[in-house]
Short mmCIF file of C-alpha atoms and ligand atoms in Angstrom, two decimals:
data_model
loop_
_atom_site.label_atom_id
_atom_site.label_comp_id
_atom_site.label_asym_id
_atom_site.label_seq_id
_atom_site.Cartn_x
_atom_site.Cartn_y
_atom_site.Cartn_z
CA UNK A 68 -33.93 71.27 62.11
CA UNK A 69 -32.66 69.99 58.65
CA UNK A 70 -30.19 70.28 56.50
CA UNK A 71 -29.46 72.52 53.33
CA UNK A 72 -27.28 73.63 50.92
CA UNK A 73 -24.57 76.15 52.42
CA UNK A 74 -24.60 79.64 51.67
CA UNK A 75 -20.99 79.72 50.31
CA UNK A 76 -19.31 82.69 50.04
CA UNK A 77 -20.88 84.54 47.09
CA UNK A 78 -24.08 83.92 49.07
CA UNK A 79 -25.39 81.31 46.70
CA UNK A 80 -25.37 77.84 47.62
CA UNK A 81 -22.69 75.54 46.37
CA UNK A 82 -22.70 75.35 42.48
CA UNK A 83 -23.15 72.48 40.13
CA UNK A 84 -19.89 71.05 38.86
CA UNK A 85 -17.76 72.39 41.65
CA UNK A 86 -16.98 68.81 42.95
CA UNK A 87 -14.64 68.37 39.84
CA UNK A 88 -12.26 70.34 42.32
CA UNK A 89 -12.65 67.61 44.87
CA UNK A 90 -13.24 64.11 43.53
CA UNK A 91 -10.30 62.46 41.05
CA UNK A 92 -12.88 63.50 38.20
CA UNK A 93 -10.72 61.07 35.85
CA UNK A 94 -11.17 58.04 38.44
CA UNK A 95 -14.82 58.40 38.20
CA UNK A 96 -14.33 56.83 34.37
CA UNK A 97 -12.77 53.60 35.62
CA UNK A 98 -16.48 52.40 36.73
CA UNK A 99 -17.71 50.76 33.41
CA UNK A 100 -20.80 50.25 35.42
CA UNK A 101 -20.62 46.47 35.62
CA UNK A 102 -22.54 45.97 38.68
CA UNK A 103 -20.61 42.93 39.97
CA UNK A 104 -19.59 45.28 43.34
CA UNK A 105 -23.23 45.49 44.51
CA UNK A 106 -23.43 42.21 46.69
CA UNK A 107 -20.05 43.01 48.42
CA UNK A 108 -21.45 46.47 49.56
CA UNK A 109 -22.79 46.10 52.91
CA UNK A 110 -25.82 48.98 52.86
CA UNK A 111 -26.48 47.49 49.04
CA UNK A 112 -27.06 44.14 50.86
CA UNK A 113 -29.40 45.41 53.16
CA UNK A 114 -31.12 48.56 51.62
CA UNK A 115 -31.13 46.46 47.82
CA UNK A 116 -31.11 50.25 46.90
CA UNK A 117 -28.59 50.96 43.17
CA UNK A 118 -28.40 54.66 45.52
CA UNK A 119 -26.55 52.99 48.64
CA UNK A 120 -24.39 50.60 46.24
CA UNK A 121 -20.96 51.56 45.25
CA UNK A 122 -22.08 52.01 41.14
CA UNK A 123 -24.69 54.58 42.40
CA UNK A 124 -22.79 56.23 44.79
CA UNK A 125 -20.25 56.62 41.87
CA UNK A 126 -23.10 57.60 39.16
CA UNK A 127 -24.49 60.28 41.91
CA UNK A 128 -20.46 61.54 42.26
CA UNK A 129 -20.49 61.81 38.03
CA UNK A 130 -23.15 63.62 37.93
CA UNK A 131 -22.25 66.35 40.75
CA UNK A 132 -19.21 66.60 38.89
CA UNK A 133 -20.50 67.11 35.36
CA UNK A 134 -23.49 69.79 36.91
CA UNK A 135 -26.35 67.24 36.56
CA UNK A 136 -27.23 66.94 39.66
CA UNK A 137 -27.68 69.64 42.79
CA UNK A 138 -26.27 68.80 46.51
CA UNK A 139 -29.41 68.06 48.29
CA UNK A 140 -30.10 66.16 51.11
CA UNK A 141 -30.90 62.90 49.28
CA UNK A 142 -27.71 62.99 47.34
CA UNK A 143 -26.30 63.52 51.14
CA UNK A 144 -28.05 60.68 52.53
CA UNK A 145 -26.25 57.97 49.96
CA UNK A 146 -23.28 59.48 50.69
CA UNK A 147 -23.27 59.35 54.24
CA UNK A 148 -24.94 55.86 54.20
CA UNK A 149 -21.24 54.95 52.76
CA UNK A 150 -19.16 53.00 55.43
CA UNK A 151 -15.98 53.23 53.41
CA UNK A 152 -15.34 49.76 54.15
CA UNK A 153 -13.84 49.45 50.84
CA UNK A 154 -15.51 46.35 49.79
CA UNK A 155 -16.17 47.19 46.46
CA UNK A 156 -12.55 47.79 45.89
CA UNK A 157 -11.89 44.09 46.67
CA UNK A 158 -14.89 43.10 44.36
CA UNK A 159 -14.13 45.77 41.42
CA UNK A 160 -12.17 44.01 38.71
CA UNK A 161 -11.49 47.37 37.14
CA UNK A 162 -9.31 48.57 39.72
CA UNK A 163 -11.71 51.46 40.72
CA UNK A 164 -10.15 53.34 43.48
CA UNK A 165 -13.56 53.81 45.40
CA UNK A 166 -11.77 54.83 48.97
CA UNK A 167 -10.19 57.86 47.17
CA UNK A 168 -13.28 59.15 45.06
CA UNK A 169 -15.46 58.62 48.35
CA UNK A 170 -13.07 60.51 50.71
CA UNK A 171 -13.07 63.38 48.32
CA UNK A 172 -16.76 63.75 47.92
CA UNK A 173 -17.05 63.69 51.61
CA UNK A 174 -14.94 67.34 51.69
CA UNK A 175 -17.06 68.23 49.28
CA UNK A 176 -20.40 67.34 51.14
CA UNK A 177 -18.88 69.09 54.06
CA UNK A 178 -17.61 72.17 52.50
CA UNK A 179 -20.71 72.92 50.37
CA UNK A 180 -23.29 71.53 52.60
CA UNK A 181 -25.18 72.81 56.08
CA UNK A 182 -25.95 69.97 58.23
CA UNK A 183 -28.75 70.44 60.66
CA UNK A 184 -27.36 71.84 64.54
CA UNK A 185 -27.82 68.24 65.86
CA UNK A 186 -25.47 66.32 63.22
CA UNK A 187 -23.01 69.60 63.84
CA UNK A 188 -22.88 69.13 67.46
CA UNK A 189 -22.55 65.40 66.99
CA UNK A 190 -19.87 65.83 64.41
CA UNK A 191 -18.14 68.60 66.40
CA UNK A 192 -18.06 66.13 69.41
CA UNK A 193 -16.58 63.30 67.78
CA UNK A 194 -13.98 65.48 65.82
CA UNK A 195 -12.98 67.44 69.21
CA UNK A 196 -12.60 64.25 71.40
CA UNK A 197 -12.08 60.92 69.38
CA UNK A 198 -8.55 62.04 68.27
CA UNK A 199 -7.05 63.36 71.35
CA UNK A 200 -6.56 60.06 73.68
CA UNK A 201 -6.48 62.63 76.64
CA UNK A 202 -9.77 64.74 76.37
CA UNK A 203 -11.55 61.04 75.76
CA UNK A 204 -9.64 59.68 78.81
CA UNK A 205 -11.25 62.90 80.79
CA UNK A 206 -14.75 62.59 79.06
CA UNK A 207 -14.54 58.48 80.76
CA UNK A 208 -14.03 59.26 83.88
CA UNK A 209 -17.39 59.29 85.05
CA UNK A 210 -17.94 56.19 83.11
CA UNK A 211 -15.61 54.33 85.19
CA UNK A 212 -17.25 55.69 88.26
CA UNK A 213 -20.32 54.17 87.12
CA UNK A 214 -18.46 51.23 86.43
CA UNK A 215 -17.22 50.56 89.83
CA UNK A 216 -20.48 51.08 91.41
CA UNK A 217 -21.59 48.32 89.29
CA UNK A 218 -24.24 51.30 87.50
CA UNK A 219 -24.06 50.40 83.79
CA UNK A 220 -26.94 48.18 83.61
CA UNK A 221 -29.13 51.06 85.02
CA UNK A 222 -27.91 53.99 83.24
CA UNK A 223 -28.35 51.95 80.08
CA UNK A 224 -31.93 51.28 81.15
CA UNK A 225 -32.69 55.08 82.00
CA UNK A 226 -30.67 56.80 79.14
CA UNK A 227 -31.94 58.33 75.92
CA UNK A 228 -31.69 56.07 73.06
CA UNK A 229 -29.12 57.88 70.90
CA UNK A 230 -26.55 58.02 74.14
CA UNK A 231 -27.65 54.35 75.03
CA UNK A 232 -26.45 53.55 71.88
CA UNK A 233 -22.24 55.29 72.64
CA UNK A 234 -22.88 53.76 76.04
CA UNK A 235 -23.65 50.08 74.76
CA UNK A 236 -20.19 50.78 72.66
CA UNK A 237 -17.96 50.99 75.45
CA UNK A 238 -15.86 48.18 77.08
CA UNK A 239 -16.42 48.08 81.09
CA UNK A 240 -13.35 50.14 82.16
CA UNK A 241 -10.44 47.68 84.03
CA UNK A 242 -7.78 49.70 85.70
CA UNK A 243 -5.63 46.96 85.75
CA UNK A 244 -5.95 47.09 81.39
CA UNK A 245 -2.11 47.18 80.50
CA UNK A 246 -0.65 50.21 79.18
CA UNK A 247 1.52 50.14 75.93
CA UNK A 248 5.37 49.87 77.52
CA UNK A 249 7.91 52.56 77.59
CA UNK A 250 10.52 52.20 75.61
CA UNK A 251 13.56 54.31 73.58
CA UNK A 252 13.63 54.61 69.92
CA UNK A 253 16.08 51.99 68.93
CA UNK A 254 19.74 52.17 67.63
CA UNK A 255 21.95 50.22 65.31
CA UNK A 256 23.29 48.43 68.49
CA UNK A 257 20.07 47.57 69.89
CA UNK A 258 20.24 43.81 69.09
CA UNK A 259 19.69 41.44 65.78
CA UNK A 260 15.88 41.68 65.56
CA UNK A 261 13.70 43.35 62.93
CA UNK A 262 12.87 46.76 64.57
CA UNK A 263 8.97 47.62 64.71
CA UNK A 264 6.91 50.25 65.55
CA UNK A 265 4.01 50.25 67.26
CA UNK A 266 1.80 52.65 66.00
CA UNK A 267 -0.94 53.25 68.97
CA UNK A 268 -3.43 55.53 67.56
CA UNK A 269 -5.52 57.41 69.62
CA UNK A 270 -9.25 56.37 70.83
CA UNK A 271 -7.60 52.56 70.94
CA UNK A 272 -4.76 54.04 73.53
CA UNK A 273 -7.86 54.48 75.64
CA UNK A 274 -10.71 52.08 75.11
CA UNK A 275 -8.43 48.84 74.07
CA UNK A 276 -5.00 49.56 75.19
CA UNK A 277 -3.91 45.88 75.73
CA UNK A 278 -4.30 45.61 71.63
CA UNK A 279 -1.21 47.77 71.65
CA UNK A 280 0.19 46.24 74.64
CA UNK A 281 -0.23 42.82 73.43
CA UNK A 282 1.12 43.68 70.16
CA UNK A 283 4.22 44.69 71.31
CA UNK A 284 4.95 41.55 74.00
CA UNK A 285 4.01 39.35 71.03
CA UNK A 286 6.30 40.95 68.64
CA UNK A 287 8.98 40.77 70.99
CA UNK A 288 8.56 37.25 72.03
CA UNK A 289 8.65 36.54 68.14
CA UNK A 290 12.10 38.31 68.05
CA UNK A 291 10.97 41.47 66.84
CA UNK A 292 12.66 45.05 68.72
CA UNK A 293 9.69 47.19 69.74
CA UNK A 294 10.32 51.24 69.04
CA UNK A 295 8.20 53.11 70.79
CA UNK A 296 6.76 56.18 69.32
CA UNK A 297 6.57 59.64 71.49
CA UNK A 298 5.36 61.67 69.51
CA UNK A 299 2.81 60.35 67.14
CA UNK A 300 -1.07 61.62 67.00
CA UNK A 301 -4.06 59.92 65.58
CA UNK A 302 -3.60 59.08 61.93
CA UNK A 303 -6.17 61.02 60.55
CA UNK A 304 -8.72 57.98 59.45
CA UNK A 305 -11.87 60.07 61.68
CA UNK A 306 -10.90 63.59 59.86
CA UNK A 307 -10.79 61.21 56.30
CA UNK A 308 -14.49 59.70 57.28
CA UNK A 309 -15.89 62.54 58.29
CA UNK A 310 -14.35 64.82 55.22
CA UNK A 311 -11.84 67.24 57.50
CA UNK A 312 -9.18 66.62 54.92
CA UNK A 313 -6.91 69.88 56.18
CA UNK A 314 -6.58 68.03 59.67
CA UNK A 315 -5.95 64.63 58.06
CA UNK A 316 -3.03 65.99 56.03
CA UNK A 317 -1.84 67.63 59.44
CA UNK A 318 -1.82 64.60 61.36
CA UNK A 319 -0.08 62.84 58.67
CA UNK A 320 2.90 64.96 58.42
CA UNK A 321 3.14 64.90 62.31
CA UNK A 322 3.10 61.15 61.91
CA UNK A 323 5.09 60.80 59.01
CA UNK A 324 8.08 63.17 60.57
CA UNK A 325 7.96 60.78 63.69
CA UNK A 326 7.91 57.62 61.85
CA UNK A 327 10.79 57.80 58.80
CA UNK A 328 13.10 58.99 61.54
CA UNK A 329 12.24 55.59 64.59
CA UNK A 330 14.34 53.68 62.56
CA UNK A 331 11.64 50.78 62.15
CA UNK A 332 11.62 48.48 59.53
CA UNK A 333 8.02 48.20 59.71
CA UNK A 334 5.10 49.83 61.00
CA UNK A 335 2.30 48.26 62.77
CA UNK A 336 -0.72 49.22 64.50
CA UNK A 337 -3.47 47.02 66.48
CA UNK A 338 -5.82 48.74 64.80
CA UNK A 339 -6.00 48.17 61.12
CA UNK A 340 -7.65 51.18 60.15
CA UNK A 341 -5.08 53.20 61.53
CA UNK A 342 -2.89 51.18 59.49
CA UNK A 343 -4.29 50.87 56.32
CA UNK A 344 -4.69 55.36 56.55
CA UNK A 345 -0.97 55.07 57.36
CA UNK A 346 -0.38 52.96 53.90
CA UNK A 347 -2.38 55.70 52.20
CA UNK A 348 0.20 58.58 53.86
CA UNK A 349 1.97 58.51 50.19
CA UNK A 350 -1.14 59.07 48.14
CA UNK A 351 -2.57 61.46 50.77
CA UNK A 352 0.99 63.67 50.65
CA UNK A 353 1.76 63.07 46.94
CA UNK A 354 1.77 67.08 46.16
CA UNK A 355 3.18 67.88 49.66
CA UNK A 356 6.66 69.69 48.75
CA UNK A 357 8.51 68.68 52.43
CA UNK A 358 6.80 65.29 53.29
CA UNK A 359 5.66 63.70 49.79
CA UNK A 360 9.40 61.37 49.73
CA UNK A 361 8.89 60.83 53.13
CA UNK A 362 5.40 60.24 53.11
CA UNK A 363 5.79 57.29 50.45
CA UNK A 364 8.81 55.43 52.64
CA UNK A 365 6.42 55.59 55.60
CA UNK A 366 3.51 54.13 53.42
CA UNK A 367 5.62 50.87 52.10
CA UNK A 368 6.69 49.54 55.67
CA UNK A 369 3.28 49.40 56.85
CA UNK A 370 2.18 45.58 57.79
CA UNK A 371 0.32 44.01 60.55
CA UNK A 372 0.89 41.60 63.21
CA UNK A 373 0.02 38.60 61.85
CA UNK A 374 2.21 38.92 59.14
CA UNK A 375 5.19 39.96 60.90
CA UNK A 376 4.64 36.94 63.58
CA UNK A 377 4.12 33.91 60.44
CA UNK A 378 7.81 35.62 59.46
CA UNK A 379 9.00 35.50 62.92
CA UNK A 380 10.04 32.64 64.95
CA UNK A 381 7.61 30.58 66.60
CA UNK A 382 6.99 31.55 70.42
CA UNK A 383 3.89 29.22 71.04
CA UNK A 384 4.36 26.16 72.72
CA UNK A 385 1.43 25.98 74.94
CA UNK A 386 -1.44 24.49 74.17
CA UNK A 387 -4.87 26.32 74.52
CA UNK A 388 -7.92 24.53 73.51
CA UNK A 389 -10.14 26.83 71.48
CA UNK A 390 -12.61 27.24 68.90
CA UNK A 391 -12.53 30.46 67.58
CA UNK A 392 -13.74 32.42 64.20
CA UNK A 393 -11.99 35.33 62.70
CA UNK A 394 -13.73 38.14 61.32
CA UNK A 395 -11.88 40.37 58.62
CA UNK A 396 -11.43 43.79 59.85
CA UNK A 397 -12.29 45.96 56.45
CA UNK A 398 -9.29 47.72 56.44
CA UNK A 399 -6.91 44.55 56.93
CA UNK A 400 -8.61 42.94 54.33
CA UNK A 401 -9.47 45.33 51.74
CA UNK A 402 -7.31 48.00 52.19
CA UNK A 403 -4.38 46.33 52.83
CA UNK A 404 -5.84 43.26 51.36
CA UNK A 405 -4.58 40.97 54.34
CA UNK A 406 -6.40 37.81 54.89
CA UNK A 407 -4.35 34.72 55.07
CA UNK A 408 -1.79 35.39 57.97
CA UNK A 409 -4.23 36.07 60.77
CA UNK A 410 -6.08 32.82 60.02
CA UNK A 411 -2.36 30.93 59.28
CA UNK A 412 -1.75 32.55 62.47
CA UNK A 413 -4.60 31.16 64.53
CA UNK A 414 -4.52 27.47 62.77
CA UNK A 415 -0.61 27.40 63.68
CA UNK A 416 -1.45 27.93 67.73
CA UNK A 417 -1.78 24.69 69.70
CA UNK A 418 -4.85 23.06 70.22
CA UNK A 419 -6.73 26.44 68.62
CA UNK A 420 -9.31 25.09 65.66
CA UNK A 421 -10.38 27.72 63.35
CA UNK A 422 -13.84 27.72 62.27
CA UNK A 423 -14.30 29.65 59.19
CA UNK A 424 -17.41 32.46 59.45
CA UNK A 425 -19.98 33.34 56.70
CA UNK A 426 -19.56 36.73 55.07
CA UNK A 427 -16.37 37.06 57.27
CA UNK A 428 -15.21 40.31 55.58
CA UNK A 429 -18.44 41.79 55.20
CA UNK A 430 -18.28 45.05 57.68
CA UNK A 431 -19.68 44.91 61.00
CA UNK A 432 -21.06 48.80 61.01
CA UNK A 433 -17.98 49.84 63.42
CA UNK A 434 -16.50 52.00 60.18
CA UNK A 435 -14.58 54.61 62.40
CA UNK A 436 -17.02 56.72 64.00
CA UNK A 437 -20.03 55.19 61.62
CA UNK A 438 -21.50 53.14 64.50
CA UNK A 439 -21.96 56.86 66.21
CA UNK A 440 -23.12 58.80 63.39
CA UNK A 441 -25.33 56.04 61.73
CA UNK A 442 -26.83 54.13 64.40
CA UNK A 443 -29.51 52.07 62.88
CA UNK A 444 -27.78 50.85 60.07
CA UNK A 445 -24.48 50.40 61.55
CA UNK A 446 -27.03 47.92 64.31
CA UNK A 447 -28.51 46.30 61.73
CA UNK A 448 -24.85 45.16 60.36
CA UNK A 449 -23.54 43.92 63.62
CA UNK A 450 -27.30 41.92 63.98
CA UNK A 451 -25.97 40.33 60.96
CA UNK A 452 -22.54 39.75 61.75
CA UNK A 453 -23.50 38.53 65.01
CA UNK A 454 -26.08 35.53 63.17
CA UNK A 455 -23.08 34.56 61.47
CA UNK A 456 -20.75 34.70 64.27
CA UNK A 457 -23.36 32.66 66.71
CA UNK A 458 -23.88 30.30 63.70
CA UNK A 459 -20.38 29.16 64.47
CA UNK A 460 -20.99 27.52 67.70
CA UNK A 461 -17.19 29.08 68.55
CA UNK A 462 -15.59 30.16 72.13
CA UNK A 463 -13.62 33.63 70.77
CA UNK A 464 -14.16 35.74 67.51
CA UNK A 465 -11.04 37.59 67.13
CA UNK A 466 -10.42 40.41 64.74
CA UNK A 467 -7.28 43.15 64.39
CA UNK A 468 -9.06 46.27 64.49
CA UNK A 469 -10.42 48.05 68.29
CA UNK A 470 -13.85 49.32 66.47
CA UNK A 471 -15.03 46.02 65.02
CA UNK A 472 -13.82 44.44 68.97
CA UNK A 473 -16.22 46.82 70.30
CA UNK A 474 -19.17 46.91 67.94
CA UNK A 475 -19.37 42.75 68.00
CA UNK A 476 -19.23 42.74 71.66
CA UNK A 477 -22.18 45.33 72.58
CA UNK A 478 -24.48 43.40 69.80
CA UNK A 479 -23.36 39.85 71.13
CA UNK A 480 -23.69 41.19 75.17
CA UNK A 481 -27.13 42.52 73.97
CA UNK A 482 -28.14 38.75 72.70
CA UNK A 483 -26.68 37.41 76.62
CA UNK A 484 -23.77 35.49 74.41
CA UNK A 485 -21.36 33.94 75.72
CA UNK A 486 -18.84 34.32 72.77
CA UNK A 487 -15.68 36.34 73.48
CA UNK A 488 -14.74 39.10 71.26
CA UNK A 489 -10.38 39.55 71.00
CA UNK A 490 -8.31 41.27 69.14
CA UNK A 491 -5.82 39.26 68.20
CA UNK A 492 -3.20 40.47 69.95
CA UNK A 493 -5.07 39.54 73.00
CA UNK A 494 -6.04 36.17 72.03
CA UNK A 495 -2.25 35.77 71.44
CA UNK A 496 -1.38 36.91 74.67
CA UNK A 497 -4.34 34.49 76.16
CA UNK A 498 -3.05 31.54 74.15
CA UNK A 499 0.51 32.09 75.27
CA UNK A 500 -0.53 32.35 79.11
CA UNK A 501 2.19 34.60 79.99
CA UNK A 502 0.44 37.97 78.73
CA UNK A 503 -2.84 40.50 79.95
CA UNK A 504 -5.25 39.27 78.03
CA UNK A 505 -8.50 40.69 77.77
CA UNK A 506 -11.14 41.28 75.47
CA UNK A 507 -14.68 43.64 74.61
CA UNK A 508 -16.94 41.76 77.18
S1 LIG B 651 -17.07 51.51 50.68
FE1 LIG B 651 -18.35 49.83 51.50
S2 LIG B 651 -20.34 50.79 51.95
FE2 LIG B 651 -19.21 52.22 50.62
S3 LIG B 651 -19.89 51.72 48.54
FE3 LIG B 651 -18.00 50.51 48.91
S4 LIG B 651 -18.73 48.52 49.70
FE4 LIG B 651 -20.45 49.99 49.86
S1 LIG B 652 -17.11 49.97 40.85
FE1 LIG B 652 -16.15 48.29 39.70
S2 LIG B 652 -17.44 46.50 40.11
FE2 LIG B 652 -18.62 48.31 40.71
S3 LIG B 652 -19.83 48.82 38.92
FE3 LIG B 652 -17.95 50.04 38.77
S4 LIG B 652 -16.54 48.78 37.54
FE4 LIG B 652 -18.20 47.42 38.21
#
């Protein structure tokens, strides 16, 4: 079954021009059509198509907007093909705010568009599970059943190729994985240290919870007070991708109340795409009349790990000989443009050698829920990624996002490699020798 324009209310199907209430129309005129984002853009790269490059992604977005162009399910395609990695922002020397125009077109697309029954289900599955740590925890169970009857192998051999391909994605379950620690909100008599939160998301909670675990023993042992969050919900990154902005902005408030009143000086979150949605909390609230204040505060304590442990004091004595790569998690690195203090990090760790990779912060194809909804091209990225990681000749690629852990590992395991996938935090922890440590093999 295919896809078409939707009916929309007055029957007709959605009408040229009506994106310019979406997209930031005035954003789209920051492009001066240079060109000099294409070999950053990671379907560009592969497809060599101006359609699946940032410039005519933005050209297809101009012309919706100006009633050049009708929704169809070409237009669709390019759009979708988009990993919002955010590449091009880091390449664009005109500042053009790509993240924001693509988000918008993507409510758009959704609002105005009738995907076919099978992307609906799909869509409906990921939006009704992914965020809610609980349901996904239910929907694993039989996983880890299969799991301890040593079954995966099998049911990998014998299942369909489009659920071989979520199967592949997950880590073998571990019950003795640690959970994040308990722990009060802090007060002014807590103790000296910087206070922190730990921001734990929601599909990482379940699939990768030492990242969050790790995070917060690392912080500590750095000198760092841990808060610990009750009440906070996924931060909204899926709804962004997938263009459900009303749940986004819902999520944010929720998260925004909880976090300007913890008391944290800054806000962290093992994984950085959680993080980098948090830093966009002001921009995504800016017309919100309770939050928008709040919203900004929230925004401008967001940093990461690495960051917060080069400003801490030293807590690694040990040596552990390694040689290990890091990859750039998109989000880290071009959304909150972080690249220096993980790899600072890592060469500052005893007897670790860092081995720099090629194309390091090109994306893997782990993009949120991109990996699910665009299989073959989000493969054909972590094929790449995994070339350049091999090419190393390293023990451990670590990263500081749960998606990218999990996307390298099922194309390396796929290959027999050897190579360890880690998320930081759990390299840290590994490195130290007094944590859990584990990582996506
Ligand atoms: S966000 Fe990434 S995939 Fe999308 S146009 Fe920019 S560089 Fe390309
Ligand atoms: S997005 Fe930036 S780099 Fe790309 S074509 Fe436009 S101005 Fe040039």
């Amino acid at each position: 079954m295919g896809s078409a324009p939707r009916a929309n209310q007055a029957g007709g199907s959605a009408s040229p021009g009506a994106i310019r209430d979406v997209v930031d129309y005035e954003l789209l005129f920051d492009c001066v059509h240079c060109g000099l984002c294409l070999e950053a853009c990671p379907t560009y790269t592969l497809n060599r198509a101006e359609m699946d490059s940032p410039r005519g992604r933005i050209y297809l977005m101009k012309a919706l907007a100006q009633g050049a162009l009708e929704l169809d399910a070409d237009v669709v395609r390019h759009l979708d093909l988009c990993l919002e990695c955010r590449g091009c922002e880091t390449a664009c020397p005109s500042g053009v705010r790509y993240g924001q125009l693509i988000e918008k077109a993507r409510v758009y697309v959704e609002r105005n568009w009738r995907r076919s029954l099978r992307e609906r289900i799909r869509n409906r599955l990921i939006g009704e599970i992914f965020p809610y740590p609980r349901r996904l925890d239910w929907l694993l169970m039989p996983m880890r059943l299969v799991d301890a009857l040593g079954l995966r192998g099998t049911l990998e051999r014998l299942a369909p190729a489009a659920l071989r391909n979520w199967i592949e994605l997950l880590p073998a379950a571990r019950a003795d994985a640690p959970r994040f620690p308990r722990a009060a909100a802090v007060h002014e008599d807590d103790g000296p240290g910087k206070a922190v939160a730990v921001h734990e998301g929601c599909v990482a909670q379940i699939l990768t919870p030492s990242e969050n675990a790790n995070s917060a023993r690392a912080l500590e042992a750095a000198g760092y007070r841990v808060v610990r969050l009750e009440r906070t919900v996924c931060c909204g990154a899926l709804d962004i991708h997938n263009g459900n902005r009303k749940r986004a902005l819902a999520f944010a408030r929720q998260n925004v109340r909880e976090l300007s009143r913890c008391g944290a000086e800054a806000i962290v979150s093992a994984a950085s795409g959680c993080s980098a949605v948090i830093a966009s909390y002001g921009e995504l609230l800016r017309e919100d009349p309770v939050w928008a204040t709040a919203a900004r505060e929230v925004s401008s304590r967001v940093t990461d790990l690495s960051s917060l442990m080069i400003a801490g004091r030293t807590p690694f004595t040990r040596e552990f000989v390694a040689k290990v790569t890091y990859h750039d998690s998109c989000h880290l690195a071009h959304g909150l443009g972080i690249r220096e203090a993980p790899r600072a990090l890592l060469r500052s760790l005893p007897g670790v050698t860092l081995v720099e990779l090629a194309e390091a912060d090109l994306c893997c194809g782990s993009a949120g829920s991109y990996n699910l909804t665009e299989p073959e091209m989000a493969r054909a990225l972590a094929a790449r990624k995994a070339d350049n990681v091999v090419a190393t000749g390293v023990d451990y690629v670590i990263l500081s996002n749960p998606g990218c852990e999990l996307q390298i590992a099922a194309e390396l395991r796929r290959r027999g490699s050897k190579i360890r996938v880690m998320h930081l935090a759990d390299f840290l922890a590994l490195a130290a020798g007094g944590g859990e440590a584990r990582g996506a093999r």
